[in-house]
Short mmCIF file of C-alpha atoms and ligand atoms in Angstrom, two decimals:
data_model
loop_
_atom_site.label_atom_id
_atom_site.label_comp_id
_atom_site.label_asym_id
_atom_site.label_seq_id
_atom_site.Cartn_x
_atom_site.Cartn_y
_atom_site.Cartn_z
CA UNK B 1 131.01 123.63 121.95
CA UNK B 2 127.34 121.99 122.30
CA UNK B 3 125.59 125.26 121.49
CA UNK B 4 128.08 125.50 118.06
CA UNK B 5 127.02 122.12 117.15
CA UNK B 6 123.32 122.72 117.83
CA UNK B 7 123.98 126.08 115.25
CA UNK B 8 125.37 124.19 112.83
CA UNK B 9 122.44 121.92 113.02
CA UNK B 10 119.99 124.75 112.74
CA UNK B 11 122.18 126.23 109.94
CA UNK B 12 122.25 122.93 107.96
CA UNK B 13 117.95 122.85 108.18
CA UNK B 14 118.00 125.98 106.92
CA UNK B 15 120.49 125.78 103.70
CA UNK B 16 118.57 122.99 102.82
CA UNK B 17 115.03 124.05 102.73
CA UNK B 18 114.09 121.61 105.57
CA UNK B 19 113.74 124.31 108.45
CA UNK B 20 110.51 124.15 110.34
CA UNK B 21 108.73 126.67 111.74
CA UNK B 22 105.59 127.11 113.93
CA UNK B 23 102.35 129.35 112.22
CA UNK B 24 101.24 131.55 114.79
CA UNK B 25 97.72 131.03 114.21
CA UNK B 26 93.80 131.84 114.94
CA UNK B 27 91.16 129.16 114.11
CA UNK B 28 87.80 130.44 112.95
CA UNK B 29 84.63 128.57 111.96
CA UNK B 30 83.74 128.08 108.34
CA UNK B 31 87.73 126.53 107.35
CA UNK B 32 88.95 129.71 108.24
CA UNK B 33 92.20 130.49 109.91
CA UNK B 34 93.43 133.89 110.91
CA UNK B 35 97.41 134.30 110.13
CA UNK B 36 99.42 137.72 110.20
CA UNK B 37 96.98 140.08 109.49
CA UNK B 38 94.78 137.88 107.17
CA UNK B 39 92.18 135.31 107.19
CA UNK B 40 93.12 132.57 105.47
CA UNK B 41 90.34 129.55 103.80
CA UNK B 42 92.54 126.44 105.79
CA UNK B 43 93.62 123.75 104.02
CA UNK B 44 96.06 121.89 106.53
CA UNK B 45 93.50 121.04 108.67
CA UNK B 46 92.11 117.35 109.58
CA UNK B 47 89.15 118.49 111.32
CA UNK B 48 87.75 116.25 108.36
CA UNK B 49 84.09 116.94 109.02
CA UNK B 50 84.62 120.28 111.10
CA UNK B 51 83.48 118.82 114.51
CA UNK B 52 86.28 121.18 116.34
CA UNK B 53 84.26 123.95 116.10
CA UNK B 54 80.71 122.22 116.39
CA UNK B 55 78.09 124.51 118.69
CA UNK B 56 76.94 120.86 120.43
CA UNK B 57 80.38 119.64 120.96
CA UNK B 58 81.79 122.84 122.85
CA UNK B 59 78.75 122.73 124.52
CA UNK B 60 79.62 119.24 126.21
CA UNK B 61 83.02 120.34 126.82
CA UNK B 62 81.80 123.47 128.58
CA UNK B 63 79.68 121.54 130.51
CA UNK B 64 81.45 118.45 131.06
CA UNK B 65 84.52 120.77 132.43
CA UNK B 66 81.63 122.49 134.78
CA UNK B 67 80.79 118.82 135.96
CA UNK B 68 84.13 117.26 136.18
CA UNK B 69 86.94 119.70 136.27
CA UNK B 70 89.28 121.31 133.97
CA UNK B 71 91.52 117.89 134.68
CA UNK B 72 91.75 114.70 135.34
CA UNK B 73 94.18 114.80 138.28
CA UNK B 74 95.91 111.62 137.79
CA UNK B 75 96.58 108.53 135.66
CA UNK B 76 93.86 106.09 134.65
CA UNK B 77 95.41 103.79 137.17
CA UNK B 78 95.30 105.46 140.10
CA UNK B 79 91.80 107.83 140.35
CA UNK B 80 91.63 109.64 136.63
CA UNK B 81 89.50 107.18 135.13
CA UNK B 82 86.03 108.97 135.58
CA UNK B 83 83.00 108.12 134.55
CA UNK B 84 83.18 110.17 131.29
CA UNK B 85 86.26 108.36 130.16
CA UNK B 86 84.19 104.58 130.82
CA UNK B 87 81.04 105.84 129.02
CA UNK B 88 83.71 106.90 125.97
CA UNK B 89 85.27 104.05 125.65
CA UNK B 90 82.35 101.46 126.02
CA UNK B 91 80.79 103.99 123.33
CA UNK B 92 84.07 103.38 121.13
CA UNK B 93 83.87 100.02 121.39
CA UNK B 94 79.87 99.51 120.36
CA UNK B 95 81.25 101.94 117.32
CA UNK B 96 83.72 99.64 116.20
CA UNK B 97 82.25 96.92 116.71
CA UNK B 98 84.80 95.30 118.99
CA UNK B 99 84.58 93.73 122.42
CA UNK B 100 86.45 96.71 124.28
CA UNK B 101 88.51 100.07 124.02
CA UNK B 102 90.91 101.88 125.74
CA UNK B 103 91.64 105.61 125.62
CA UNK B 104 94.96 107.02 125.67
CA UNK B 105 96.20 110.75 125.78
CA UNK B 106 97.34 110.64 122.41
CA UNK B 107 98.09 108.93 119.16
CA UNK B 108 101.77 108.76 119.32
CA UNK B 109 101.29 107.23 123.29
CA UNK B 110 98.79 104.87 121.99
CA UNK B 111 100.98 103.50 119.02
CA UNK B 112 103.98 103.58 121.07
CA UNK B 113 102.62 101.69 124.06
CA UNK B 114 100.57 98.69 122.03
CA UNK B 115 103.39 98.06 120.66
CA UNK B 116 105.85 98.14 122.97
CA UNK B 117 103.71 95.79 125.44
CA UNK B 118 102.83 93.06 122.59
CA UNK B 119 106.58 92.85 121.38
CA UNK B 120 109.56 92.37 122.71
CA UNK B 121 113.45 91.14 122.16
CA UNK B 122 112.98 87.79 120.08
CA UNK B 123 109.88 89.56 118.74
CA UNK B 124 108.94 90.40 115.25
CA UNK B 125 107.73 93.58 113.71
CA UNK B 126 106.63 94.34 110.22
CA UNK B 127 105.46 97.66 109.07
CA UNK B 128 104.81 99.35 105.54
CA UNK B 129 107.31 101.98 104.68
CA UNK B 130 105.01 105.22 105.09
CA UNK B 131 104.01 104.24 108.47
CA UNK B 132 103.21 107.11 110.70
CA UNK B 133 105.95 107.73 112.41
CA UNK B 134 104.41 106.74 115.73
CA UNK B 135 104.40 103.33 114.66
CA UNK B 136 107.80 103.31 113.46
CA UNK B 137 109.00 104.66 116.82
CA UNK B 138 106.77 101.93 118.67
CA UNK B 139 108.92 99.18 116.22
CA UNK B 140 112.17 100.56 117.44
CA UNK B 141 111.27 100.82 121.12
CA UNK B 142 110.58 97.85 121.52
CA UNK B 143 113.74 95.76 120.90
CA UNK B 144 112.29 93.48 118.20
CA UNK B 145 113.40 92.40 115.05
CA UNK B 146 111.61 95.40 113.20
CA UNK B 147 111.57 95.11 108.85
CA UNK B 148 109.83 97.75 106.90
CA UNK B 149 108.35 96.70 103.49
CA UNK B 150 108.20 98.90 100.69
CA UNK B 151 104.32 100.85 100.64
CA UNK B 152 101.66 98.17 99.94
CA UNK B 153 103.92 95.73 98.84
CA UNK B 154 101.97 92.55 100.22
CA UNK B 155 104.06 89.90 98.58
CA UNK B 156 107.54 91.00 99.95
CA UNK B 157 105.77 91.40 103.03
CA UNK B 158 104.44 87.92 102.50
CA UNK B 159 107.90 86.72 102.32
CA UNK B 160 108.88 88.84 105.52
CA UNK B 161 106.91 87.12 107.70
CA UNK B 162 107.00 83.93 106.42
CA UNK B 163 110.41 83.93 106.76
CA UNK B 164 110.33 85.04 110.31
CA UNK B 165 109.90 80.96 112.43
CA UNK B 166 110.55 82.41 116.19
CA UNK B 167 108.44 84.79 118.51
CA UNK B 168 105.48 86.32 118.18
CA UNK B 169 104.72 88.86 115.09
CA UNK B 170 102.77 91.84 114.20
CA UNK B 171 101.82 93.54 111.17
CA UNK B 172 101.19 97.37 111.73
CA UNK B 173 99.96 99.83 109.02
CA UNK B 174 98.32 102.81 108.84
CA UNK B 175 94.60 102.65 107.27
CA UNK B 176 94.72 106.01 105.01
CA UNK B 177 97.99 106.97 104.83
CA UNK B 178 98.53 110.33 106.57
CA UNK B 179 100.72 111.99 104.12
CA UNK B 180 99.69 110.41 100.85
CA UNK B 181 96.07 109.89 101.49
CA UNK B 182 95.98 106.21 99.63
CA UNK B 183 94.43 103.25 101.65
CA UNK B 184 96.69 99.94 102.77
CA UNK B 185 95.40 96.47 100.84
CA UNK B 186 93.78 95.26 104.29
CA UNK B 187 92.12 92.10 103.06
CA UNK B 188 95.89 90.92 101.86
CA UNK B 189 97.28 92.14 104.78
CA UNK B 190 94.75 90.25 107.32
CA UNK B 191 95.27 87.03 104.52
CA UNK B 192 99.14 87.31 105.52
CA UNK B 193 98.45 87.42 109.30
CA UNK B 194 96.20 84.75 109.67
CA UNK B 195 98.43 82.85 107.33
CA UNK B 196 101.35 83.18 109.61
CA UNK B 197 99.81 83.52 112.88
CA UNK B 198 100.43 86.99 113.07
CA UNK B 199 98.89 90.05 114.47
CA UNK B 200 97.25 92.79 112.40
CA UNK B 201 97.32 96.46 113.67
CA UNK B 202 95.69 99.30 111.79
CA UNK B 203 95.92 103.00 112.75
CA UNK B 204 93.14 104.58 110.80
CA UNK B 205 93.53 108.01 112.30
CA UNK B 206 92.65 109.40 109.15
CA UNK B 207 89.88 106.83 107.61
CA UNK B 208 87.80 106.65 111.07
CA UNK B 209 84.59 109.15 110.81
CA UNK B 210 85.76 109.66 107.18
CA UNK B 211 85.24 106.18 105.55
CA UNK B 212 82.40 103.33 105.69
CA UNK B 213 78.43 104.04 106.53
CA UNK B 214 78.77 105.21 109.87
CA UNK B 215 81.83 106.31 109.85
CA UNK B 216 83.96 103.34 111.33
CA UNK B 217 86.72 104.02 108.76
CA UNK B 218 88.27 101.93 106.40
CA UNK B 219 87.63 98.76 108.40
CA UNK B 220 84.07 99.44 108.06
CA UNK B 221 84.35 100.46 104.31
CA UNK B 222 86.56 96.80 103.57
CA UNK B 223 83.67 94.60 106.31
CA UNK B 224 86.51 93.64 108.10
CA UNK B 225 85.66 91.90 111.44
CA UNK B 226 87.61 91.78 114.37
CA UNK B 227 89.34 88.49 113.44
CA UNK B 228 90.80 90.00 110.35
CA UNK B 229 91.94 93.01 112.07
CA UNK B 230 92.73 92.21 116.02
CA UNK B 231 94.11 95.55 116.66
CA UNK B 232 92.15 99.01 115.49
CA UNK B 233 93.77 102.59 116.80
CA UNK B 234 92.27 105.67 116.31
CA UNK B 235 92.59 109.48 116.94
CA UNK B 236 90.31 111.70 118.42
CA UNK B 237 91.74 115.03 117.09
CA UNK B 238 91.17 114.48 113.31
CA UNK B 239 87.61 113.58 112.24
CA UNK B 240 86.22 113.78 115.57
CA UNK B 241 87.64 116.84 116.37
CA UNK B 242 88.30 116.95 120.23
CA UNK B 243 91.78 115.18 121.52
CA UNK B 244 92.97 111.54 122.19
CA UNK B 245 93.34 108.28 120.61
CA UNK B 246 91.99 105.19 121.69
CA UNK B 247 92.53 101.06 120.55
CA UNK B 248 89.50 99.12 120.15
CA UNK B 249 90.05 95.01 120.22
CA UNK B 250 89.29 92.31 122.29
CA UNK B 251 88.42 92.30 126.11
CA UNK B 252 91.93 90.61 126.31
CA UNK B 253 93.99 92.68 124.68
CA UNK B 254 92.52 95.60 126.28
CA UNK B 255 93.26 93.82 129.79
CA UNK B 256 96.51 93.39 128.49
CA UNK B 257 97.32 97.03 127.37
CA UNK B 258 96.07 98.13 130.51
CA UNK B 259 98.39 95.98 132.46
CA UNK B 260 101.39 96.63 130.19
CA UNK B 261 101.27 99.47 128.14
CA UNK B 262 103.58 101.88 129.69
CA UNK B 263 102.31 105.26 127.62
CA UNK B 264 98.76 104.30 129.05
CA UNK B 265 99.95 103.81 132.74
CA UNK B 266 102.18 106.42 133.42
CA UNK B 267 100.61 109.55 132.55
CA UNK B 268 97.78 111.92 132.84
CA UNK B 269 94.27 110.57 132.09
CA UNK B 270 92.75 112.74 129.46
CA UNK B 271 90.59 116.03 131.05
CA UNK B 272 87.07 113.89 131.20
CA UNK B 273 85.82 116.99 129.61
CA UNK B 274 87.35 116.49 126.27
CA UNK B 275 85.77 112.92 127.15
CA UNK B 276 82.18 114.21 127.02
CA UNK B 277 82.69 115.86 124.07
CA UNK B 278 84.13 113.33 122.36
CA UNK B 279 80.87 111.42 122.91
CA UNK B 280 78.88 114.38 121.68
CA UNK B 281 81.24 114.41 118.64
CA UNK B 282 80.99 110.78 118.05
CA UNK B 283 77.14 110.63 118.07
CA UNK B 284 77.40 113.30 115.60
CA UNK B 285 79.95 110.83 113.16
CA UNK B 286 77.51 108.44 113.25
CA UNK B 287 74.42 110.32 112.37
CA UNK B 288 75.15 113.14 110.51
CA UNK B 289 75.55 111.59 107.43
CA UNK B 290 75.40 114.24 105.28
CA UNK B 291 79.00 115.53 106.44
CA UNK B 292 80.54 112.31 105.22
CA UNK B 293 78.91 112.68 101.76
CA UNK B 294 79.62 116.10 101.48
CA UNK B 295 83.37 116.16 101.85
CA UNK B 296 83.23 113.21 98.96
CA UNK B 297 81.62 115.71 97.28
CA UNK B 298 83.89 117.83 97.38
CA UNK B 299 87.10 115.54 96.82
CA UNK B 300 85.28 114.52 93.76
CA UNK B 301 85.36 118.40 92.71
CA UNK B 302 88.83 118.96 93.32
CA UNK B 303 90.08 116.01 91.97
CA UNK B 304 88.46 116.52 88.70
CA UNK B 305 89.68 120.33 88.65
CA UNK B 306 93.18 119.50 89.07
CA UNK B 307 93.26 116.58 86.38
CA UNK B 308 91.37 119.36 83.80
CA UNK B 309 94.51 121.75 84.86
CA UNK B 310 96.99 118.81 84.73
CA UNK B 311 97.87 119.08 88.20
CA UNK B 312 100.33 116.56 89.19
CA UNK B 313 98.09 114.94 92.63
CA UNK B 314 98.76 111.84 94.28
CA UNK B 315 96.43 108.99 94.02
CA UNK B 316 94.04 109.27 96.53
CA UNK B 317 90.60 109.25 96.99
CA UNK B 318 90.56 110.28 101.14
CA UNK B 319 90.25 113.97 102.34
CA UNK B 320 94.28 113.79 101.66
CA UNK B 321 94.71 115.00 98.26
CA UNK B 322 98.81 115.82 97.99
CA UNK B 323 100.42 117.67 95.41
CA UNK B 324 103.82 116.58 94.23
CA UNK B 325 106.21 119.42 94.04
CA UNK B 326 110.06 117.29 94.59
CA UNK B 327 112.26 119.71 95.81
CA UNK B 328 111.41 120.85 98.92
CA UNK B 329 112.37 124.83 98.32
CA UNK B 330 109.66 125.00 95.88
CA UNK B 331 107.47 123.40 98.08
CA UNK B 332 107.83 126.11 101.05
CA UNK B 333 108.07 128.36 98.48
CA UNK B 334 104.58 127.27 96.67
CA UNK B 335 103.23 127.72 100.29
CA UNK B 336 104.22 131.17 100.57
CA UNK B 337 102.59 132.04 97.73
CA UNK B 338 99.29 130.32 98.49
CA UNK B 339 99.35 131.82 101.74
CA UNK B 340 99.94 135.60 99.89
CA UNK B 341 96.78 134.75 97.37
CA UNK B 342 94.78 133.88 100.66
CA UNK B 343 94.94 129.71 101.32
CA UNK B 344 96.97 128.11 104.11
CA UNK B 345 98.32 124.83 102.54
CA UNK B 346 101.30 123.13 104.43
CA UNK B 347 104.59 122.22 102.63
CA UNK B 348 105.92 118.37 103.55
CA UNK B 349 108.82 117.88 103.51
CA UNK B 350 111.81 115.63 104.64
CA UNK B 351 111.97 113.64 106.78
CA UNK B 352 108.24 113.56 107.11
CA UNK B 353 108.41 112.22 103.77
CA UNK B 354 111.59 110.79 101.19
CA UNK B 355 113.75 113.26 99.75
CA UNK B 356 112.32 114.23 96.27
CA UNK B 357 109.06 113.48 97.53
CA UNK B 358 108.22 116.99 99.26
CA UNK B 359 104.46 118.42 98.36
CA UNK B 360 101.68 120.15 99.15
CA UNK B 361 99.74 118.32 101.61
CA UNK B 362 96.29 119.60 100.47
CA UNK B 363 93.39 118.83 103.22
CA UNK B 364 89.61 119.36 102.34
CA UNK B 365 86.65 119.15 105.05
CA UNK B 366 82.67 119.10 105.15
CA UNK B 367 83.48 123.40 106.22
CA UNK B 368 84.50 123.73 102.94
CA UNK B 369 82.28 124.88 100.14
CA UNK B 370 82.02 124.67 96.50
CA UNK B 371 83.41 128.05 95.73
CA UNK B 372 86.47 127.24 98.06
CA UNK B 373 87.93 124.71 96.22
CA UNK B 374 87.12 126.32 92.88
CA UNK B 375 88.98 129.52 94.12
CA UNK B 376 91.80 127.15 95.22
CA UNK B 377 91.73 125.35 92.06
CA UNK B 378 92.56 128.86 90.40
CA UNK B 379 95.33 129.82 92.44
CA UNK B 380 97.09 126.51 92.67
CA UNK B 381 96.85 126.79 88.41
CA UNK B 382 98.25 130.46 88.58
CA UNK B 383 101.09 128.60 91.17
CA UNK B 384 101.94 125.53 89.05
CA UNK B 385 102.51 127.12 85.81
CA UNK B 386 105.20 129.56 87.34
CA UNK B 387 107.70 126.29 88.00
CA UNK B 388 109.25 123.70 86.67
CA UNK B 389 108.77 120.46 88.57
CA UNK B 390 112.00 117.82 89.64
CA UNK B 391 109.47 115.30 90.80
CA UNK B 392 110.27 111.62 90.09
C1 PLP Z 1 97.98 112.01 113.84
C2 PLP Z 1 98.41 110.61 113.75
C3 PLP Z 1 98.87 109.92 114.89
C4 PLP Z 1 99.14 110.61 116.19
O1 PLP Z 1 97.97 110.96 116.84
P1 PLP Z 1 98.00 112.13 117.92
O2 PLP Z 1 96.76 111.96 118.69
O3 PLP Z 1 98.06 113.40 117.15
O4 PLP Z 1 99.23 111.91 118.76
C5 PLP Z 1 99.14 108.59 114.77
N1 PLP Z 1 99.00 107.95 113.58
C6 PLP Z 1 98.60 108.59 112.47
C7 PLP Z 1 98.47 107.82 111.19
C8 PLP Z 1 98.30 109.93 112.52
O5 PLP Z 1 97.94 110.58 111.42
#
């Protein structure tokens, strides 16, 4: 009976275009992805500024496996927490500018355990709509009142909280948002917090190494200090290009999380060799410069291709740049083709995002060169023009 149900399930998926499936892949250097028998110019990746397959950061994790072991052996609490993972996250913090950081195995664990330990039952939660859905898990978890706004919509959220008179509260948005590559309104967000007493937390796993001067992400980019955003999470397998995810705030929240955070406590520490070359990845955000400018070189490329070609993108100026198909058959499909004229482009589709919403989640990097995104330019013309679009 179970396994008919779980059929029907799988059947449903499939009648409705919404079936998943995993890309047996090979990555190469240069943005370029091996798939079936072809080689592929990738643009699903968020290696942002192509630090996964830097020479000097598989160096360190080479070595830094050769000096501390393929793994960490334990949790942070009980002996994992080497030296490599300190150095990273006093490193992290000097980055961001904040008082202390914390590493964590992942994204998801870090989102889901901050906010689990700073609300509870009686609580409040208030989160934007298109919320990674890490943070929208972390809401539910934890037991509190949880209300999503509508994207960016600072005055009903004004309203939200303001209406909210018991328990503690806490604002949570993502930076860039990961499927639709626009930026939240932090300045009116922070104005609401501080307003209401509320926390601010901002997961900029996509703006971090990507936005501001040195890379410190939209925070950075806006000069937003540590009092108008308490709580900063980031991710360690986009820009940076390694593994992780780590929140940077003050030294007590951090003693805090570490005390209460129950994604942070009970589980494997990171390998400290994905630690070391984090730190050889992060030096390399922060002075390499030219990576930064030249992926907003190239966003500035595309984006001006597709409006002479009437492609209907998103707004967005981040790495991000979506392409709004609707109807989530013609997005798969779309894919399919781009992966037959030679570009690996992934399809989104619900629930990831609303129904009528499913696109092309188009992701450019600092690998990429001119003549790639012209080519793509081409093909996603020759694509376009064969359908007719149900996008609202
Ligand atoms: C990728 C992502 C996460 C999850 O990070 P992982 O390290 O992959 O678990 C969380 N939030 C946002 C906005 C993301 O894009």
């Amino acid at each position: 009976m179970t396994t008919d149900k779980l059929v029907n399930y799988l059947n449903t998926l499939q009648s409705k275009g919404l079936y998943r499936t995993r890309k047996n892949t090979h990555n190469q250097k240069n943005a370029r992805i091996s798939f079936r028998d072809k080689t592929l110019i990738n643009f699903c990746s968020n290696d942002y500024l192509g630090l996964s397959v830097n020479e000097t950061v598989i160096r360190a994790l080479q070595k830094g496996a050769e000096e501390f072991g393929a793994g960490s052996g334990s949790a942070h609490l009980i002996c994992g927490h080497s030296h490599a993972h300190h150095a990273l996250e006093e490193e992290l913090a000097d980055f961001t500018g904040r008082e202390r950081s914390l590493l964590f195995s992942t994204g998801y664990m870090a989102n889901l355990g901050t906010i689990t330990a700073l609300c509870k039952h009686g609580d409040h939660i208030f989160e934007d709509k298109l919320n990674h859905a890490s943070l929208l898990d972390g809401g539910l978890f934890s037991g509190a009142k949880f209300k999503r706004y509508p994207h960016n919509d600072s005055v009903r959220l004004s309203q939200l909280v303001s209406a909210a008179t018991e328990g503690e509260k806490l604002i949570v948005t993502d930076g860039v948002f990961s499927m639709d590559g626009d930026v939240a309104d932090l300045k009116a967000l922070s104005d609401i917090a501080q307003k209401n007493a509320a926390w601010l937390m901002v997961d900029d796993a996509h703006g971090l190494g990507v936005l501001g001067k040195t890379g410190g992400g939209l925070v950075e980019a806006l000069d937003l200090t540590t009092d108008d955003v308490p709580i900063l999470m980031g991710t360690l397998g986009k820009a940076f290009g390694t593994f992780g995810a780590f929140i940077a705030g003050s030294d007590t929240l951090i003693e805090t999380l570490i005390q209460s955070a129950r994604t942070y406590i009970y589980t494997t520490a990171l390998p400290p060799a994905i630690a070391q070359a984090t730190r050889a990845s992060l030096k390399i955000v922060i002075e390499e410069t030219w990576r930064r400018e030249k992926l907003q070189a190239l966003i500035a490329q595309f984006k001006t291709g597709a409006a002479q070609l009437h492609l209907p993108l998103m707004p967005s100026d981040s790495p991000i740049q979506p392409l709004l198909v609707g109807d989530s058959f013609h997005a798969s499909q779309m894919s399919d083709q781009l992966i037959e004229a030679g570009f690996l482009v992934s399809a989104i589709r619900p629930p990831t995002v609303p129904q009528g919403k499913s696109r092309l989640r188009i992701t450019l990097s600092a690998l990429h060169q001119v003549d790639d995104i012209n080519r793509l330019l081409d093909a996603l013309d020759t694509i376009h023009q064969s359908y007719s679009y149900n996008a609202k």
